C-alpha cells in the first residue's frame, strides 16, 4: 500500500510539520481574538464612563442635562479585527485530523518495514540506515506532538486545552480499538491461510493417492496381460 501511494517518510514529516505550523498559528489567532475582544470591551467601558462624567459635570454647572449626548471619544485607539472563533477552532480540528492521518501512515509504514525485515531477506539491506530512519521518524513525530500540546494547552485559552485533552483521549481509545481490530484481522487472515494450506495439502495428498492407485491398476492390468 505504501509503495502504491509513492509516499516516503520524509514527505510525511514535511506534511506533519505544515499541520503543526497551522495549528500553532490557529491557536495564536484564537488567543489574539480573545485578548483583542477583552481590550475593546475595556475601551468601550472607559468611553461610557467618560460620557457619564460629562453629563454629571453639565448637571452640576447648569442644573440640567444636555439634550444631546456628547460624542464619546476613546482615550486610546485599539486595533480589532473580527475573527470567527468557531471557524478558527474548526480549522484547528481539521489540521489535527490531518496530522493524525499522517501519524498513522508513518506508523503503518514502520510496521510494514518491520514485517518485511522479518519475512524477506535482503543481502543488500543496510541495517543501521534502516534503524536510523525509523528512530528519527518516530522521534520527530513525537516532538511534533509535543509542540501541538504546548500550543493548545499552554499557548491558548483553556477551551483549546480542553479540546486537546478530549481529542487525544479519544485518539487513544480509537487507537486501542484499531489495534484490537487489526489483531483480529491478522488472526483471521492467518487462519484463512492456514485453512487454505491444509486444504491444499489434502488435495495434493488425494491427487497423489489417485495417481498411485491408477498407476497400480495399470500395472496390474499389464502384468495380467503378460501372464496370459
CSV table of C-alpha atoms in Angstrom, one decimal:
chain,number,residue,atom,x,y,z
A,1,UNK,CA,0.0,0.0,0.0
A,2,UNK,CA,2.9,2.4,0.9
A,3,UNK,CA,4.7,1.8,-2.4
A,4,UNK,CA,1.4,2.2,-4.4
A,5,UNK,CA,0.9,5.7,-3.0
A,6,UNK,CA,4.5,6.6,-3.7
A,7,UNK,CA,4.9,8.2,-0.3
A,8,UNK,CA,8.0,8.3,1.8
A,9,UNK,CA,8.6,9.1,5.5
A,10,UNK,CA,10.3,12.4,4.6
A,11,UNK,CA,7.3,13.8,2.8
A,12,UNK,CA,5.0,12.7,5.6
A,13,UNK,CA,7.2,14.6,8.1
A,14,UNK,CA,7.1,17.7,5.9
A,15,UNK,CA,3.3,17.5,5.8
A,16,UNK,CA,3.1,16.9,9.5
A,17,UNK,CA,5.3,20.0,10.1
A,18,UNK,CA,2.9,22.0,8.0
A,19,UNK,CA,-0.1,20.8,10.0
A,20,UNK,CA,1.7,21.7,13.3
A,21,UNK,CA,2.6,25.2,12.0
A,22,UNK,CA,-1.1,25.7,11.0
A,23,UNK,CA,-2.3,24.5,14.4
A,24,UNK,CA,0.1,26.9,16.2
A,25,UNK,CA,-0.9,29.8,14.1
A,26,UNK,CA,-4.6,29.0,14.7
A,27,UNK,CA,-4.0,28.8,18.5
A,28,UNK,CA,-2.3,32.2,18.4
A,29,UNK,CA,-5.1,33.7,16.3
A,30,UNK,CA,-7.7,32.3,18.7
A,31,UNK,CA,-5.8,33.7,21.7
A,32,UNK,CA,-5.4,37.1,20.0
A,33,UNK,CA,-9.1,37.2,19.1
A,34,UNK,CA,-10.0,36.5,22.8
A,35,UNK,CA,-7.5,39.1,24.0
A,36,UNK,CA,-8.5,41.8,21.5
A,37,UNK,CA,-12.1,41.4,22.3
A,38,UNK,CA,-11.4,41.9,26.0
A,39,UNK,CA,-9.3,45.1,25.2
A,40,UNK,CA,-12.1,46.5,23.0
A,41,UNK,CA,-14.6,45.8,25.7
A,42,UNK,CA,-12.4,47.6,28.2
A,43,UNK,CA,-12.1,50.6,25.9
A,44,UNK,CA,-15.9,50.8,25.5
A,45,UNK,CA,-16.3,50.8,29.3
A,46,UNK,CA,-13.9,53.7,29.6
A,47,UNK,CA,-15.7,55.7,26.9
A,48,UNK,CA,-19.0,55.1,28.7
A,49,UNK,CA,-17.5,56.3,32.0
A,50,UNK,CA,-16.4,59.5,30.2
A,51,UNK,CA,-19.9,60.2,28.9
A,52,UNK,CA,-21.3,59.8,32.4
A,53,UNK,CA,-18.7,62.2,33.8
A,54,UNK,CA,-19.6,64.8,31.2
A,55,UNK,CA,-23.3,64.5,31.9
A,56,UNK,CA,-22.6,64.8,35.7
A,57,UNK,CA,-20.5,68.0,35.2
A,58,UNK,CA,-23.2,69.6,33.0
A,59,UNK,CA,-25.8,68.9,35.6
A,60,UNK,CA,-23.8,70.4,38.4
A,61,UNK,CA,-22.9,73.5,36.4
A,62,UNK,CA,-26.3,74.4,34.8
A,63,UNK,CA,-28.7,72.3,36.9
A,64,UNK,CA,-29.8,70.5,33.8
A,65,UNK,CA,-28.6,67.9,31.3
A,66,UNK,CA,-27.8,68.4,27.7
A,67,UNK,CA,-30.4,67.5,25.1
A,68,UNK,CA,-27.9,65.7,23.0
A,69,UNK,CA,-25.2,63.4,24.4
A,70,UNK,CA,-21.6,64.4,23.7
A,71,UNK,CA,-19.9,62.2,21.2
A,72,UNK,CA,-17.7,59.8,23.2
A,73,UNK,CA,-14.0,59.8,22.3
A,74,UNK,CA,-11.8,56.9,23.3
A,75,UNK,CA,-8.7,57.7,25.3
A,76,UNK,CA,-6.8,55.2,23.2
A,77,UNK,CA,-7.3,53.6,19.9
A,78,UNK,CA,-7.5,49.8,19.9
A,79,UNK,CA,-7.0,47.7,16.8
A,80,UNK,CA,-9.6,45.0,16.5
A,81,UNK,CA,-10.1,42.5,13.7
A,82,UNK,CA,-13.3,40.4,13.8
A,83,UNK,CA,-12.4,36.8,14.0
A,84,UNK,CA,-14.8,33.9,13.8
A,85,UNK,CA,-13.6,31.8,16.8
A,86,UNK,CA,-15.7,28.8,15.8
A,87,UNK,CA,-14.1,28.7,12.3
A,88,UNK,CA,-10.7,29.1,13.8
A,89,UNK,CA,-11.3,26.1,16.1
A,90,UNK,CA,-12.8,24.1,13.2
A,91,UNK,CA,-9.7,24.8,11.2
A,92,UNK,CA,-7.5,23.6,14.0
A,93,UNK,CA,-9.6,20.4,14.3
A,94,UNK,CA,-9.1,19.8,10.5
A,95,UNK,CA,-5.3,20.2,10.9
A,96,UNK,CA,-5.4,17.8,13.9
A,97,UNK,CA,-7.2,15.2,11.9
A,98,UNK,CA,-4.7,15.5,9.0
A,99,UNK,CA,-1.8,15.2,11.5
A,100,UNK,CA,-3.4,12.0,12.9
A,101,UNK,CA,-3.7,10.6,9.4
A,102,UNK,CA,-0.1,11.3,8.7
A,103,UNK,CA,0.9,9.8,12.0
A,104,UNK,CA,-1.0,6.7,11.2
A,105,UNK,CA,0.6,6.5,7.7
A,106,UNK,CA,4.0,6.7,9.3
A,107,UNK,CA,3.2,4.0,11.9
A,108,UNK,CA,1.8,1.7,9.1
A,109,UNK,CA,5.0,2.2,7.1
A,110,UNK,CA,7.2,1.4,10.0
A,111,UNK,CA,5.1,-1.7,10.8
A,112,UNK,CA,5.3,-2.9,7.2
A,113,UNK,CA,9.0,-2.4,7.2
A,114,UNK,CA,9.3,-4.4,10.4
A,115,UNK,CA,7.2,-7.2,8.9
A,116,UNK,CA,9.2,-7.1,5.7
A,117,UNK,CA,12.5,-7.4,7.6
A,118,UNK,CA,11.1,-10.5,9.5
A,119,UNK,CA,10.0,-12.3,6.4
A,120,UNK,CA,12.2,-11.1,3.5
A,121,UNK,CA,15.9,-11.5,3.5
A,122,UNK,CA,17.8,-8.7,1.6
A,123,UNK,CA,21.6,-9.2,1.4
A,124,UNK,CA,21.9,-5.5,0.4
A,125,UNK,CA,20.0,-4.2,3.4
A,126,UNK,CA,21.7,-1.5,5.4
A,127,UNK,CA,20.5,-2.3,9.0
A,128,UNK,CA,22.0,0.8,10.6
A,129,UNK,CA,20.4,3.1,8.0
A,130,UNK,CA,17.0,1.4,8.3
A,131,UNK,CA,17.2,1.6,12.1
A,132,UNK,CA,18.2,5.3,12.0
A,133,UNK,CA,15.4,6.2,9.6
A,134,UNK,CA,12.8,4.5,11.9
A,135,UNK,CA,14.1,6.1,15.1
A,136,UNK,CA,14.4,9.6,13.5
A,137,UNK,CA,10.9,9.4,12.0
A,138,UNK,CA,9.4,8.3,15.3
A,139,UNK,CA,11.3,10.9,17.4
A,140,UNK,CA,10.3,13.7,15.1
A,141,UNK,CA,6.7,12.8,15.0
A,142,UNK,CA,6.7,12.6,18.8
A,143,UNK,CA,8.3,16.0,19.0
A,144,UNK,CA,5.6,17.5,16.8
A,145,UNK,CA,3.0,16.0,19.1
A,146,UNK,CA,4.7,17.8,22.0
A,147,UNK,CA,4.6,21.1,20.0
A,148,UNK,CA,0.8,20.6,19.5
A,149,UNK,CA,0.3,20.0,23.2
A,150,UNK,CA,2.3,23.1,24.2
A,151,UNK,CA,0.4,25.3,21.6
A,152,UNK,CA,-3.1,24.1,22.6
A,153,UNK,CA,-2.6,23.7,26.3
A,154,UNK,CA,-0.1,26.4,27.3
A,155,UNK,CA,-0.3,28.9,24.5
A,156,UNK,CA,-4.1,29.2,24.0
A,157,UNK,CA,-7.3,29.8,26.1
A,158,UNK,CA,-8.5,27.0,28.3
A,159,UNK,CA,-11.1,25.7,25.9
A,160,UNK,CA,-8.2,24.8,23.5
A,161,UNK,CA,-6.6,22.8,26.3
A,162,UNK,CA,-9.9,21.0,26.9
A,163,UNK,CA,-10.2,20.3,23.2
A,164,UNK,CA,-6.7,18.9,23.1
A,165,UNK,CA,-7.3,16.6,26.2
A,166,UNK,CA,-10.6,15.3,24.8
A,167,UNK,CA,-9.2,14.8,21.3
A,168,UNK,CA,-6.1,12.9,22.4
A,169,UNK,CA,-8.0,10.8,24.9
A,170,UNK,CA,-10.4,9.8,22.2
A,171,UNK,CA,-7.5,9.2,19.9
A,172,UNK,CA,-6.0,6.7,22.4
A,173,UNK,CA,-9.4,5.0,22.7
A,174,UNK,CA,-9.7,4.7,18.9
A,175,UNK,CA,-6.1,3.6,18.6
A,176,UNK,CA,-6.7,0.8,21.1
A,177,UNK,CA,-9.9,-0.2,19.2
A,178,UNK,CA,-7.9,-0.2,15.9
A,179,UNK,CA,-5.1,-2.3,17.3
A,180,UNK,CA,-7.6,-4.8,18.5
A,181,UNK,CA,-9.4,-4.8,15.1
A,182,UNK,CA,-6.0,-5.1,13.3
A,183,UNK,CA,-5.0,-8.1,15.5
A,184,UNK,CA,-8.3,-9.7,14.8
A,185,UNK,CA,-7.9,-9.1,11.1
A,186,UNK,CA,-4.4,-10.6,11.2
A,187,UNK,CA,-5.5,-13.6,13.2
A,188,UNK,CA,-8.4,-14.2,10.8
A,189,UNK,CA,-6.0,-13.8,7.8
A,190,UNK,CA,-3.6,-16.3,9.3
A,191,UNK,CA,-6.4,-18.7,10.0
A,192,UNK,CA,-7.6,-18.4,6.4
A,193,UNK,CA,-4.1,-19.0,5.1
A,194,UNK,CA,-3.7,-22.0,7.4
A,195,UNK,CA,-7.0,-23.5,6.3
A,196,UNK,CA,-6.1,-22.9,2.7
A,197,UNK,CA,-2.7,-24.6,3.3
A,198,UNK,CA,-4.3,-27.6,4.9
A,199,UNK,CA,-6.8,-27.8,2.1
A,200,UNK,CA,-4.0,-27.7,-0.5
A,201,UNK,CA,-2.2,-30.4,1.4
A,202,UNK,CA,-5.3,-32.6,1.4
A,203,UNK,CA,-5.9,-32.0,-2.3
A,204,UNK,CA,-2.3,-32.8,-3.1
A,205,UNK,CA,-2.4,-36.0,-1.0
A,206,UNK,CA,-5.7,-37.0,-2.6
A,207,UNK,CA,-4.4,-36.4,-6.1
A,208,UNK,CA,-1.2,-38.3,-5.3
A,209,UNK,CA,-3.3,-41.2,-3.9
A,210,UNK,CA,-5.5,-41.3,-7.0
A,211,UNK,CA,-2.4,-41.2,-9.3
A,212,UNK,CA,-0.8,-44.0,-7.3
A,213,UNK,CA,-3.9,-46.2,-7.5
A,214,UNK,CA,-4.3,-45.5,-11.2
A,215,UNK,CA,-0.6,-46.5,-11.7
A,216,UNK,CA,-1.1,-49.7,-9.7
A,217,UNK,CA,-4.3,-50.5,-11.7
A,218,UNK,CA,-2.5,-50.0,-15.0
A,219,UNK,CA,0.5,-52.0,-13.7
A,220,UNK,CA,-1.7,-54.9,-12.6
A,221,UNK,CA,-3.5,-54.9,-15.9
A,222,UNK,CA,-0.3,-55.0,-17.8
A,223,UNK,CA,1.0,-57.9,-15.6
A,224,UNK,CA,-2.3,-59.8,-16.1
A,225,UNK,CA,-1.9,-59.5,-19.9
A,226,UNK,CA,1.7,-60.6,-19.8
A,227,UNK,CA,0.6,-63.6,-17.6
A,228,UNK,CA,-1.8,-64.7,-20.3
